[in-house]
Short mmCIF file of C-alpha atoms (C1' of nucleotides) in Angstrom, two decimals:
data_model
loop_
_atom_site.label_atom_id
_atom_site.label_comp_id
_atom_site.label_asym_id
_atom_site.label_seq_id
_atom_site.Cartn_x
_atom_site.Cartn_y
_atom_site.Cartn_z
CA MET C 998 -9.89 13.24 -3.80
CA LEU C 999 -13.48 12.56 -2.95
CA THR C 1000 -15.12 9.38 -4.12
CA PRO C 1001 -18.44 9.06 -2.35
CA THR C 1002 -19.28 5.63 -3.64
CA ALA C 1003 -22.53 4.62 -2.07
CA ILE C 1004 -22.84 1.36 -3.94
CA ARG C 1005 -25.14 -0.84 -1.95
CA SER C 1006 -27.20 -3.43 -3.64
CA SER C 1007 -30.37 -4.56 -1.96
CA VAL C 1008 -30.29 -7.82 -3.90
CA MET C 1009 -29.89 -10.89 -1.75
CA PRO C 1010 -27.21 -13.42 -2.57
CA VAL C 1011 -28.56 -16.64 -4.02
CA PRO C 1012 -27.27 -20.00 -2.75
CA ALA C 1013 -26.30 -22.22 -5.66
CA VAL C 1014 -25.33 -25.84 -6.04
CA PRO C 1015 -21.62 -26.54 -5.55
CA LEU C 1016 -19.63 -26.64 -8.78
CA PRO C 1017 -17.37 -29.60 -9.50
CA MET C 1018 -13.71 -28.64 -9.27
CA PRO C 1019 -10.86 -30.21 -11.21
CA PRO C 1020 -9.07 -32.77 -9.01
CA HIS C 1021 -6.02 -31.42 -7.23
CA ASP C 1022 -2.73 -32.94 -8.25
CA THR C 1023 -0.98 -33.15 -4.90
CA ALA C 1024 -0.28 -36.28 -2.91
CA GLN C 1025 -1.96 -34.73 0.14
CA ALA C 1026 -4.64 -36.75 1.86
CA GLU C 1027 -6.69 -33.58 1.85
CA SER C 1028 -5.51 -30.29 0.44
CA LEU C 1029 -6.92 -26.95 1.44
CA ALA C 1030 -8.66 -26.69 -1.92
CA GLU C 1031 -10.34 -30.03 -1.37
CA ALA C 1032 -11.24 -29.16 2.18
CA MET C 1033 -12.85 -25.93 1.05
CA GLN C 1034 -14.77 -27.76 -1.64
CA LEU C 1035 -16.07 -30.26 0.84
CA ARG C 1036 -17.00 -27.79 3.51
CA GLY C 1037 -17.83 -24.81 1.37
CA ALA C 1038 -21.15 -23.45 0.25
CA ILE C 1039 -21.33 -21.56 -3.01
CA MET C 1040 -23.13 -18.25 -3.08
CA SER C 1041 -24.04 -16.17 -6.11
CA TYR C 1042 -23.82 -12.42 -6.01
CA PRO C 1043 -25.04 -10.00 -8.64
CA ARG C 1044 -22.79 -7.16 -9.75
CA ASN C 1045 -22.10 -4.67 -6.93
CA ALA C 1046 -23.71 -6.84 -4.26
CA GLU C 1047 -22.08 -6.78 -0.85
CA ILE C 1048 -20.36 -9.99 0.22
CA PHE C 1049 -19.44 -8.76 3.65
CA ALA C 1050 -19.10 -5.39 5.32
CA GLU C 1051 -16.37 -3.79 7.39
CA ASP C 1052 -16.59 -4.55 11.12
CA GLU C 1053 -18.80 -7.57 10.65
CA PRO C 1054 -17.61 -10.64 12.54
CA ALA C 1055 -15.03 -12.34 10.34
CA ASP C 1056 -16.30 -15.90 10.40
CA TYR C 1057 -15.63 -17.00 6.85
CA LEU C 1058 -12.94 -17.56 4.31
CA TYR C 1059 -13.87 -16.91 0.69
CA GLN C 1060 -12.78 -18.23 -2.66
CA VAL C 1061 -13.79 -16.72 -5.96
CA VAL C 1062 -15.28 -19.42 -8.17
CA CYS C 1063 -16.16 -17.18 -11.08
CA GLY C 1064 -16.50 -13.45 -11.61
CA SER C 1065 -14.47 -10.95 -9.63
CA VAL C 1066 -14.50 -9.31 -6.24
CA ARG C 1067 -13.12 -6.11 -4.74
CA THR C 1068 -12.34 -5.43 -1.10
CA TYR C 1069 -12.29 -1.82 0.03
CA ASN C 1070 -12.36 0.69 2.84
CA VAL C 1071 -14.21 3.94 2.93
CA LEU C 1072 -12.57 6.74 4.89
CA SER C 1073 -14.62 9.10 6.98
CA ASP C 1074 -14.57 11.77 4.27
CA GLY C 1075 -15.87 9.41 1.64
CA ARG C 1076 -12.63 8.49 -0.11
CA ARG C 1077 -12.55 4.85 -1.02
CA GLN C 1078 -9.44 2.71 -1.13
CA ILE C 1079 -9.56 -0.64 -2.85
CA GLY C 1080 -7.65 -3.25 -0.90
CA GLU C 1081 -7.40 -5.88 -3.57
CA PHE C 1082 -9.08 -7.32 -6.62
CA TYR C 1083 -9.79 -11.05 -6.50
CA LEU C 1084 -10.20 -13.21 -9.58
CA PRO C 1085 -11.34 -16.83 -10.00
CA GLY C 1086 -9.34 -19.15 -7.77
CA ASP C 1087 -8.21 -16.40 -5.42
CA ILE C 1088 -8.88 -16.79 -1.72
CA PHE C 1089 -9.70 -13.78 0.42
CA GLY C 1090 -10.63 -13.01 4.01
CA LEU C 1091 -7.32 -14.30 5.36
CA GLN C 1092 -6.28 -11.13 7.08
CA CYS C 1093 -9.36 -10.83 9.21
CA GLY C 1094 -8.98 -10.82 12.95
CA ASP C 1095 -12.26 -10.96 14.82
CA LYS C 1096 -13.80 -8.30 12.69
CA CYS C 1097 -13.41 -7.73 8.97
CA PRO C 1098 -11.03 -4.81 8.44
CA PHE C 1099 -12.72 -4.01 5.11
CA SER C 1100 -15.79 -4.65 2.99
CA ALA C 1101 -16.11 -6.90 -0.05
CA GLU C 1102 -18.34 -6.58 -3.09
CA ALA C 1103 -18.88 -8.52 -6.26
CA MET C 1104 -17.33 -6.46 -9.04
CA THR C 1105 -19.15 -8.50 -11.68
CA ASP C 1106 -21.76 -11.21 -11.22
CA ALA C 1107 -19.85 -13.73 -9.17
CA LYS C 1108 -19.97 -17.08 -7.46
CA VAL C 1109 -18.02 -17.33 -4.24
CA ARG C 1110 -17.23 -20.38 -2.16
CA ILE C 1111 -17.69 -19.70 1.53
CA VAL C 1112 -16.16 -21.76 4.32
CA LYS C 1113 -16.32 -21.25 8.05
CA ARG C 1114 -12.93 -20.20 9.36
CA SER C 1115 -13.50 -22.17 12.53
CA SER C 1116 -13.97 -25.32 10.50
CA LEU C 1117 -10.71 -24.76 8.63
CA HIS C 1118 -8.82 -23.93 11.79
CA ALA C 1119 -10.14 -27.05 13.44
CA LEU C 1120 -8.96 -29.00 10.45
CA ALA C 1121 -5.57 -27.29 10.61
CA GLU C 1122 -5.23 -28.42 14.22
CA ARG C 1123 -5.36 -32.00 13.04
CA ASP C 1124 -3.65 -31.69 9.67
CA PRO C 1125 -0.33 -29.83 9.56
CA SER C 1126 -0.40 -29.70 5.78
CA ILE C 1127 -3.56 -27.64 5.89
CA ALA C 1128 -2.02 -25.38 8.50
CA ARG C 1129 0.97 -25.01 6.25
CA GLU C 1130 -1.19 -24.11 3.28
CA LEU C 1131 -3.02 -21.48 5.25
CA PHE C 1132 0.28 -20.00 6.31
CA VAL C 1133 1.69 -20.01 2.79
CA LEU C 1134 -1.46 -18.42 1.43
CA THR C 1135 -1.33 -15.63 3.98
CA SER C 1136 2.34 -15.10 3.45
CA ARG C 1137 1.74 -14.88 -0.30
CA GLU C 1138 -0.98 -12.31 0.24
CA LEU C 1139 1.52 -10.40 2.34
CA MET C 1140 3.99 -10.38 -0.51
CA ARG C 1141 1.33 -9.13 -2.88
CA MET C 1142 0.52 -6.38 -0.42
CA HIS C 1143 4.19 -5.53 -0.33
CA LYS C 1144 4.26 -5.06 -4.07
CA ARG C 1145 1.29 -2.75 -3.70
CA LEU C 1146 3.24 -0.64 -1.26
CA LEU C 1147 6.01 -0.20 -3.78
CA LEU C 1148 3.40 0.80 -6.30
CA LEU C 1149 1.90 3.56 -4.25
CA ILE C 1150 5.03 5.63 -3.99
CA LYS C 1151 5.36 5.91 -7.74
CA SER C 1152 4.07 8.35 -10.34
CA ALA C 1153 0.76 7.97 -12.11
CA GLN C 1154 2.28 6.44 -15.24
CA GLU C 1155 4.29 3.97 -13.21
CA ARG C 1156 1.26 2.94 -11.20
CA VAL C 1157 -0.87 2.33 -14.24
CA ALA C 1158 1.96 0.43 -15.95
CA SER C 1159 2.42 -1.79 -12.90
CA PHE C 1160 -1.30 -2.31 -12.67
CA LEU C 1161 -1.57 -3.40 -16.29
CA LEU C 1162 1.37 -5.77 -15.97
CA GLU C 1163 -0.13 -7.27 -12.85
CA MET C 1164 -3.47 -7.79 -14.52
CA ALA C 1165 -1.81 -9.26 -17.59
CA GLU C 1166 -0.14 -11.78 -15.32
CA ARG C 1167 -3.35 -12.68 -13.60
CA VAL C 1168 -5.64 -12.98 -16.61
CA PRO C 1169 -3.55 -15.05 -18.99
CA SER C 1170 -5.03 -13.92 -22.30
CA ASN C 1171 -2.00 -11.96 -23.45
CA PRO C 1172 -1.49 -9.50 -24.84
CA ASP C 1173 -5.16 -8.65 -24.47
CA ILE C 1174 -6.63 -7.80 -21.12
CA GLU C 1175 -10.31 -7.72 -20.33
CA LEU C 1176 -10.60 -5.58 -17.23
CA PRO C 1177 -13.40 -6.58 -14.86
CA MET C 1178 -13.27 -3.22 -13.08
CA SER C 1179 -14.32 0.34 -13.82
CA ARG C 1180 -12.03 3.34 -14.06
CA GLN C 1181 -13.25 4.37 -10.64
CA ASP C 1182 -12.17 1.01 -9.23
CA ILE C 1183 -8.75 1.36 -10.84
CA ALA C 1184 -8.43 4.88 -9.50
CA ASP C 1185 -9.30 3.80 -5.98
CA TYR C 1186 -6.92 0.87 -6.28
CA LEU C 1187 -4.01 3.02 -7.39
CA GLY C 1188 -4.76 5.94 -5.12
CA MET C 1189 -5.45 8.47 -7.84
CA THR C 1190 -8.43 10.14 -9.46
CA ILE C 1191 -10.48 8.72 -12.26
CA GLU C 1192 -9.44 11.62 -14.47
CA THR C 1193 -5.76 10.92 -13.97
CA VAL C 1194 -6.28 7.25 -14.73
CA SER C 1195 -8.07 8.15 -17.92
CA ARG C 1196 -5.41 10.65 -18.98
CA THR C 1197 -2.69 8.14 -18.26
CA PHE C 1198 -4.36 5.51 -20.43
CA THR C 1199 -4.63 8.10 -23.17
CA ALA C 1200 -0.97 9.04 -22.82
CA LEU C 1201 0.14 5.42 -22.92
CA GLU C 1202 -1.96 4.90 -26.01
CA ALA C 1203 -0.49 8.00 -27.63
CA ALA C 1204 2.96 6.55 -26.94
CA ALA C 1205 1.85 3.31 -28.66
CA THR C 1206 2.56 1.43 -25.44
CA ILE C 1207 -0.99 0.17 -25.19
CA GLU C 1208 -4.17 0.14 -27.23
CA VAL C 1209 -7.61 0.79 -25.78
CA PRO C 1210 -10.19 -0.56 -28.25
CA SER C 1211 -12.88 -0.20 -25.62
CA SER C 1212 -12.60 1.19 -22.13
CA ARG C 1213 -12.31 -2.24 -20.50
CA HIS C 1214 -10.31 -3.91 -23.22
CA ILE C 1215 -6.59 -3.15 -23.18
CA VAL C 1216 -3.94 -4.49 -25.51
CA LEU C 1217 -0.33 -4.37 -24.39
CA ARG C 1218 1.63 -3.26 -27.43
CA ASN C 1219 5.00 -2.53 -25.89
CA ARG C 1220 5.75 -4.58 -22.83
CA PRO C 1221 9.37 -3.49 -22.54
CA ALA C 1222 8.17 0.09 -22.18
CA LEU C 1223 5.71 -0.96 -19.48
CA ASN C 1224 8.42 -2.91 -17.69
CA ARG C 1225 10.67 0.11 -17.82
CA LEU C 1226 7.95 2.18 -16.19
CA ASN C 1227 7.47 -0.58 -13.65
CA GLY C 1228 10.95 0.15 -12.35
CA MET G 385 11.74 11.65 -5.75
CA LEU G 386 15.28 10.39 -5.74
CA THR G 387 16.75 8.93 -2.62
CA PRO G 388 20.00 7.23 -3.53
CA THR G 389 20.70 5.75 -0.13
CA ALA G 390 23.80 3.65 -0.46
CA ILE G 391 24.00 2.74 3.18
CA ARG G 392 26.14 -0.34 3.48
CA SER G 393 28.10 -0.99 6.58
CA SER G 394 31.16 -3.17 6.33
CA VAL G 395 30.94 -4.00 10.00
CA MET G 396 30.32 -7.66 10.75
CA PRO G 397 27.52 -8.67 13.10
CA VAL G 398 28.71 -9.91 16.46
CA PRO G 399 27.17 -13.04 17.99
CA ALA G 400 26.15 -12.41 21.57
CA VAL G 401 24.93 -14.53 24.46
CA PRO G 402 21.15 -15.12 24.52
CA LEU G 403 19.23 -12.73 26.75
CA PRO G 404 16.76 -14.09 29.28
CA MET G 405 13.18 -13.42 28.25
CA PRO G 406 10.22 -12.94 30.58
CA PRO G 407 8.27 -16.21 30.82
CA HIS G 408 5.28 -16.40 28.51
CA ASP G 409 1.92 -16.50 30.22
CA THR G 410 0.11 -19.03 28.03
CA ALA G 411 -0.79 -22.55 28.98
CA GLN G 412 0.92 -23.85 25.81
CA ALA G 413 3.45 -26.61 26.23
CA GLU G 414 5.68 -24.57 24.00
CA SER G 415 4.77 -21.20 22.60
CA LEU G 416 6.35 -19.69 19.53
CA ALA G 417 8.19 -17.20 21.72
CA GLU G 418 9.64 -20.01 23.80
CA ALA G 419 10.50 -22.01 20.73
CA MET G 420 12.34 -19.06 19.23
CA GLN G 421 14.20 -18.50 22.47
CA LEU G 422 15.30 -22.11 22.61
CA ARG G 423 16.29 -22.38 18.99
CA GLY G 424 17.36 -18.83 18.32
CA ALA G 425 20.79 -17.28 18.24
CA ILE G 426 21.18 -13.65 19.12
CA MET G 427 23.16 -11.41 16.82
CA SER G 428 24.28 -7.86 17.44
CA TYR G 429 24.30 -5.32 14.67
CA PRO G 430 25.72 -1.83 14.77
CA ARG G 431 23.67 1.07 13.43
CA ASN G 432 23.08 0.80 9.67
CA ALA G 433 24.47 -2.71 9.43
CA GLU G 434 22.77 -5.04 6.98
CA ILE G 435 20.84 -7.92 8.51
CA PHE G 436 19.89 -9.50 5.21
CA ALA G 437 19.72 -8.35 1.62
CA GLU G 438 17.05 -8.57 -1.04
CA ASP G 439 17.13 -11.79 -3.08
CA GLU G 440 19.16 -13.67 -0.52
CA PRO G 441 17.72 -17.08 0.34
CA ALA G 442 15.12 -16.53 3.03
CA ASP G 443 16.17 -19.10 5.60
CA TYR G 444 15.52 -17.26 8.83
CA LEU G 445 12.87 -15.66 10.95
CA TYR G 446 13.92 -12.66 13.00
CA GLN G 447 12.83 -11.07 16.24
CA VAL G 448 14.03 -7.72 17.46
CA VAL G 449 15.41 -8.07 20.98
CA CYS G 450 16.50 -4.48 21.39
CA GLY G 451 17.09 -1.55 19.10
CA SER G 452 15.17 -1.11 15.86
CA VAL G 453 15.21 -2.43 12.33
CA ARG G 454 13.97 -1.24 8.95
CA THR G 455 13.15 -3.34 5.92
CA TYR G 456 13.30 -1.66 2.52
CA ASN G 457 13.45 -1.95 -1.23
CA VAL G 458 15.50 0.11 -3.59
CA LEU G 459 13.98 0.74 -7.01
CA SER G 460 16.10 0.74 -10.11
CA ASP G 461 16.30 4.53 -10.16
CA GLY G 462 17.53 4.73 -6.59
CA ARG G 463 14.28 5.54 -4.82
CA ARG G 464 13.98 3.68 -1.58
CA GLN G 465 10.75 2.48 -0.02
CA ILE G 466 10.73 1.39 3.60
CA GLY G 467 8.60 -1.69 4.09
CA GLU G 468 8.26 -1.57 7.82
CA PHE G 469 9.94 -0.45 11.02
CA TYR G 470 10.42 -3.16 13.64
CA LEU G 471 10.77 -2.47 17.35
CA PRO G 472 11.70 -4.73 20.29
CA GLY G 473 9.49 -7.82 20.36
CA ASP G 474 8.46 -7.54 16.71
CA ILE G 475 9.02 -10.51 14.45
CA PHE G 476 9.97 -10.04 10.81
CA GLY G 477 10.84 -12.15 7.82
CA LEU G 478 7.44 -13.83 7.73
CA GLN G 479 6.54 -12.83 4.22
CA CYS G 480 9.57 -14.34 2.59
CA GLY G 481 9.11 -16.99 -0.04
CA ASP G 482 12.31 -18.64 -1.15
CA LYS G 483 14.06 -15.35 -1.54
CA CYS G 484 13.81 -12.25 0.61
CA PRO G 485 11.63 -9.70 -1.16
CA PHE G 486 13.46 -6.86 0.61
CA SER G 487 16.53 -5.96 2.62
CA ALA G 488 16.79 -5.36 6.35
CA GLU G 489 19.11 -3.07 8.29
CA ALA G 490 19.63 -2.15 11.90
CA MET G 491 18.29 1.38 12.31
CA THR G 492 20.05 1.76 15.64
CA ASP G 493 22.45 -0.61 17.33
CA ALA G 494 20.34 -3.70 17.69
CA LYS G 495 20.21 -7.26 18.93
CA VAL G 496 18.17 -9.64 16.84
CA ARG G 497 17.12 -13.19 17.57
CA ILE G 498 17.54 -15.42 14.53
CA VAL G 499 15.81 -18.75 14.04
CA LYS G 500 15.91 -21.10 11.09
CA ARG G 501 12.57 -21.12 9.33
CA SER G 502 12.94 -24.79 8.58
CA SER G 503 13.26 -25.54 12.27
CA LEU G 504 10.09 -23.59 13.07
CA HIS G 505 8.16 -25.18 10.26
CA ALA G 506 9.27 -28.62 11.38
CA LEU G 507 8.04 -27.72 14.84
CA ALA G 508 4.77 -26.46 13.39
CA GLU G 509 4.26 -29.83 11.71
CA ARG G 510 4.20 -31.45 15.10
CA ASP G 511 2.61 -28.72 17.18
CA PRO G 512 -0.59 -27.15 15.84
CA SER G 513 -0.44 -24.34 18.38
CA ILE G 514 2.84 -23.18 16.87
CA ALA G 515 1.38 -23.41 13.41
CA ARG G 516 -1.53 -21.36 14.62
CA GLU G 517 0.75 -18.72 16.09
CA LEU G 518 2.69 -18.44 12.86
CA PHE G 519 -0.54 -17.98 10.98
CA VAL G 520 -1.84 -15.38 13.40
CA LEU G 521 1.42 -13.48 13.28
CA THR G 522 1.40 -13.38 9.49
CA SER G 523 -2.21 -12.41 9.38
CA ARG G 524 -1.52 -9.60 11.83
CA GLU G 525 1.35 -8.37 9.68
CA LEU G 526 -1.07 -8.42 6.79
CA MET G 527 -3.46 -6.20 8.69
CA ARG G 528 -0.68 -3.80 9.51
CA MET G 529 0.24 -3.70 5.83
CA HIS G 530 -3.37 -2.97 5.05
CA LYS G 531 -3.31 0.06 7.30
CA ARG G 532 -0.20 1.21 5.45
CA LEU G 533 -2.10 1.04 2.19
CA LEU G 534 -4.77 3.31 3.56
CA LEU G 535 -2.03 5.67 4.65
CA LEU G 536 -0.39 5.99 1.29
CA ILE G 537 -3.40 7.41 -0.49
CA LYS G 538 -3.61 10.33 1.90
CA SER G 539 -2.11 13.82 1.96
CA ALA G 540 1.23 14.63 3.52
CA GLN G 541 -0.29 15.93 6.75
CA GLU G 542 -2.50 12.88 7.11
CA ARG G 543 0.40 10.54 6.52
CA VAL G 544 2.56 12.19 9.12
CA ALA G 545 -0.31 12.30 11.60
CA SER G 546 -1.00 8.60 11.09
CA PHE G 547 2.68 7.84 11.41
CA LEU G 548 2.98 9.69 14.69
CA LEU G 549 -0.10 8.00 16.11
CA GLU G 550 1.21 4.63 15.07
CA MET G 551 4.56 5.26 16.69
CA ALA G 552 2.90 6.55 19.83
CA GLU G 553 1.00 3.30 20.05
CA ARG G 554 4.10 1.22 19.57
CA VAL G 555 6.44 3.04 21.94
CA PRO G 556 4.30 3.46 25.04
CA SER G 557 5.93 6.54 26.54
CA ASN G 558 3.07 8.90 25.85
CA PRO G 559 2.75 11.66 25.02
CA ASP G 560 6.47 11.74 24.24
CA ILE G 561 7.88 9.81 21.31
CA GLU G 562 11.54 9.10 20.83
CA LEU G 563 11.88 8.33 17.14
CA PRO G 564 14.51 5.74 16.31
CA MET G 565 14.58 6.78 12.65
CA SER G 566 15.88 9.69 10.62
CA ARG G 567 13.79 12.09 8.56
CA GLN G 568 14.94 10.24 5.48
CA ASP G 569 13.61 6.98 6.91
CA ILE G 570 10.28 8.60 7.68
CA ALA G 571 10.13 10.09 4.20
CA ASP G 572 10.84 6.73 2.57
CA TYR G 573 8.29 5.08 4.84
CA LEU G 574 5.55 7.54 3.98
CA GLY G 575 6.41 7.86 0.32
CA MET G 576 7.33 11.52 0.38
CA THR G 577 10.47 13.66 0.40
CA ILE G 578 12.50 14.60 3.41
CA GLU G 579 11.69 18.25 2.79
CA THR G 580 7.96 17.64 2.87
CA VAL G 581 8.29 15.62 6.06
CA SER G 582 10.21 18.45 7.66
CA ARG G 583 7.74 21.08 6.51
CA THR G 584 4.85 19.00 7.77
CA PHE G 585 6.41 18.67 11.21
CA THR G 586 6.91 22.41 11.23
CA ALA G 587 3.31 23.01 10.22
CA LEU G 588 1.97 20.66 12.89
CA GLU G 589 4.12 22.41 15.44
CA ALA G 590 2.89 25.81 14.29
CA ALA G 591 -0.66 24.51 14.79
CA ALA G 592 0.30 23.44 18.33
CA THR G 593 -0.60 19.88 17.45
CA ILE G 594 2.85 18.60 18.27
CA GLU G 595 6.08 19.86 19.78
CA VAL G 596 9.51 19.07 18.39
CA PRO G 597 12.07 19.76 21.15
CA SER G 598 14.71 17.97 19.13
CA SER G 599 14.43 16.42 15.72
CA ARG G 600 13.89 12.90 17.04
CA HIS G 601 11.86 13.82 20.07
CA ILE G 602 8.19 14.52 19.40
CA VAL G 603 5.52 15.44 21.92
CA LEU G 604 1.90 14.93 20.97
CA ARG G 605 0.10 18.01 22.24
CA ASN G 606 -3.25 17.60 20.56
CA ARG G 607 -4.20 14.02 19.89
CA PRO G 608 -7.77 14.78 18.81
CA ALA G 609 -6.36 16.92 16.02
CA LEU G 610 -4.06 14.11 14.97
CA ASN G 611 -6.91 11.63 15.07
CA ARG G 612 -8.99 13.94 12.93
CA LEU G 613 -6.19 14.03 10.37
CA ASN G 614 -5.95 10.27 10.61
CA GLY G 615 -9.43 10.07 9.12
"C1'" DC J 171 38.23 25.20 13.72
"C1'" DG J 172 36.98 23.34 9.43
"C1'" DA J 173 34.72 19.22 7.73
"C1'" DT J 174 30.64 16.44 7.59
"C1'" DG J 175 26.05 14.82 8.17
"C1'" DC J 176 21.42 15.97 9.17
"C1'" DG J 177 17.58 18.93 9.32
"C1'" DT J 178 15.21 23.16 8.06
"C1'" DT J 179 13.71 26.83 5.03
"C1'" DG J 180 12.87 29.26 0.53
"C1'" DA J 181 11.71 29.69 -4.44
"C1'" DT J 182 10.37 27.45 -8.47
"C1'" DA J 183 8.82 23.65 -11.30
"C1'" DA J 184 6.25 19.46 -12.07
"C1'" DC J 185 2.53 16.69 -11.30
"C1'" DT J 186 -2.05 15.58 -9.76
"C1'" DT J 187 -6.46 17.07 -8.35
"C1'" DT J 188 -10.49 19.73 -8.85
"C1'" DC J 189 -14.21 21.63 -11.29
"C1'" DA J 190 -16.67 21.79 -15.56
"C1'" DA J 191 -18.25 20.15 -19.80
"C1'" DA J 192 -18.23 17.24 -23.86
"C1'" DT J 193 -18.44 12.58 -25.54
"C1'" DT J 194 -19.16 7.84 -25.55
"C1'" DT J 195 -21.35 3.73 -23.86
"C1'" DA J 196 -24.94 1.02 -21.66
"C1'" DG J 197 -29.52 0.14 -20.34
"C1'" DT J 198 -34.58 0.52 -21.01
"C1'" DG J 199 -38.87 0.81 -23.03
"C1'" DG J 200 -41.42 1.43 -27.03
"C1'" DC Y 1144 -34.30 -2.38 -33.80
"C1'" DC Y 1145 -34.41 2.42 -32.57
"C1'" DA Y 1146 -34.84 6.30 -29.46
"C1'" DC Y 1147 -33.99 8.07 -25.21
"C1'" DT Y 1148 -32.08 8.54 -20.58
"C1'" DA Y 1149 -28.62 7.57 -17.31
"C1'" DA Y 1150 -24.05 6.28 -16.37
"C1'" DA Y 1151 -19.27 6.02 -17.46
"C1'" DT Y 1152 -15.37 7.89 -19.63
"C1'" DT Y 1153 -12.68 11.36 -21.71
"C1'" DT Y 1154 -11.02 16.02 -22.24
"C1'" DG Y 1155 -9.94 20.92 -20.92
"C1'" DA Y 1156 -8.51 24.74 -17.84
"C1'" DA Y 1157 -7.28 26.32 -13.37
"C1'" DA Y 1158 -5.85 25.50 -8.62
"C1'" DG Y 1159 -3.41 22.99 -5.18
"C1'" DT Y 1160 0.01 19.98 -3.43
"C1'" DT Y 1161 4.38 17.98 -3.43
"C1'" DA Y 1162 8.97 17.51 -5.53
"C1'" DT Y 1163 13.12 19.58 -6.92
"C1'" DC Y 1164 16.96 22.56 -6.53
"C1'" DA Y 1165 19.57 25.50 -3.63
"C1'" DA Y 1166 21.11 27.60 0.46
"C1'" DC Y 1167 21.44 27.91 5.32
"C1'" DG Y 1168 21.75 26.49 10.33
"C1'" DC Y 1169 23.26 23.44 13.67
"C1'" DA Y 1170 25.16 19.90 15.76
"C1'" DT Y 1171 29.14 16.30 16.10
"C1'" DC Y 1172 33.85 15.01 15.46
"C1'" DG Y 1173 38.36 14.67 14.04
#
DNA sequence: CGATGCGTTGATAACTTTCAAATTTAGTGG
DNA sequence: CCACTAAATTTGAAAGTTATCAACGCATCG
C-alpha cells in the first residue's frame, strides 16, 4: 500500500488578528479555553500547508479555530498514516514529548490558535483547575485513540461505517455530512487503499445505507445498518 | 476473525501486604510513585483473573507490581482486541472517564497496586508536581497508543517484528525474550489470527531472524532485519 | 493413559491490494 | 461562460495476503 504523498506547500502561514470567542460558562477563574485565548496567537494556513513537522521541537499546543487539520506519519517506504483529523474547537499537540511524533497540515484553509506549552504548564503549576483540564483533555484523546484501535482490526465496511458515524457525531449537520478530507485522507486514516474506500462507499450506497450526492457529501440513510456494522 | 474468548475466572483476588519499593530519586517532596505507595493497596490476582470489567465505574488507578496484565475489549461478535499489555512498573487505568472503556485481566499471576483516582486527583489539586506527573504519564500512554496505530496498518510480518522489538525493549533481557502472553493474546493485540501469528514466527525463524526454542521463549538473532521490517 | 489446552501446519476461501484505465470534478486561462 | 488540462474518484481484472476450516503434534494433568 504505497501512498507517496509529497504534499508540501511553500506558502507561509499568515498571522491574523485573534477572533473573539464566546464566553465560557464555567465558574472557573480562568479556564483552559480562556487561557489559550489570552495567550494564543492565531495563524492562518492555506489548504495543505504544514503546521508543524515530525521531529520538530514540540513547543506549542494548537486549537483549531476554523477549517480542519490532519496529523500524520510517513513511513520509510512512503506509506502515510493519518493520526487524527481535527475540527473547529479541537485541541491537538497534547501527546508531544520533546519532539513532535508526527506532522500536521491544514486539510482545508484553516485558522489555528497557537499557545506555548511552557506558558500553559507554568499556568498549570499555579492553577490546579488548568492542570486538571489538561489531564482530562489528554485522557479524552487517549480514549479516542482507543476507539481507533478497535476500528483498525475490523473489515473495510466496518471501518468506513465507524468512520462515517464518528464524523456524523463530530459535524452535527445530520444526516448530511460534509467531509473536509479527500478519499486519500480517509484511506490513510482507516489503513486501507483509496480504491477500497471508494468501492466501500459504492457498496454502502448500493445497499441504500448511505447516499453520495458528491464525493465529499454523504447522507446517512440507514443509521441502524451503520451501527450494526460498527459492532 | 472470531475469537470468542470467554475467559472469566471465578477466583477472588487476595489482598496482600504492600511490598517495599526502591526509593525514588527525584527531589520532589512527594512523587506520584511515592503517593501511590502510600495510598495504594496491593491485590494479588491469579492468572486470567479479572481486575476490572468494561463499563464498571472507573474509580481506581493501577500499577503492576509483578506479573503482567492485559486490557481488552470484546466486540459484539466475539472478536477480542487487546488494548495494551502492562508489565511491572507500568501504570494503567489512566484513560478512564467515568466508566472503564475496557476490561483488564491478569495475564500471569500478578500483584497490582490499586489507588483511588479521587485520592490522587485531590492530591494533584494541592501538588502541581503530581498533576504534572499524571499529565506526563497520560501523554506518554498516548504516544504509545500512537505507535500502535502505526503498527496496525502494516503487514503481518511487520506487525510481529514491531511487537518483538517492543517487547525486547520492555523486558531488558536481550536478546532473549520471555513472553508472558499466549499466541492468542499476541494475535488479538496485533489484530490478526493465531494461525497467522504462528506462521509468521515460523517464517522469521526460517529466515534466521529469530529463534523459538519454546513457544514463549524468543531469541532475536537478527535485529537489523527486524528493524528493517519495523519500517 | 486418555483428556485437554495450546501451538503448528496444510488446503481452500475470502478479502484487500495492485495495476490499469475510464470517468468525473476542479481549476485555469481565454 | 466555455474549453482545456490536471487532479481526484470510480471501476475492472488479476495477484497477493490473511482468514477460515480442519487436522495434527505436543505438552500437562488428572
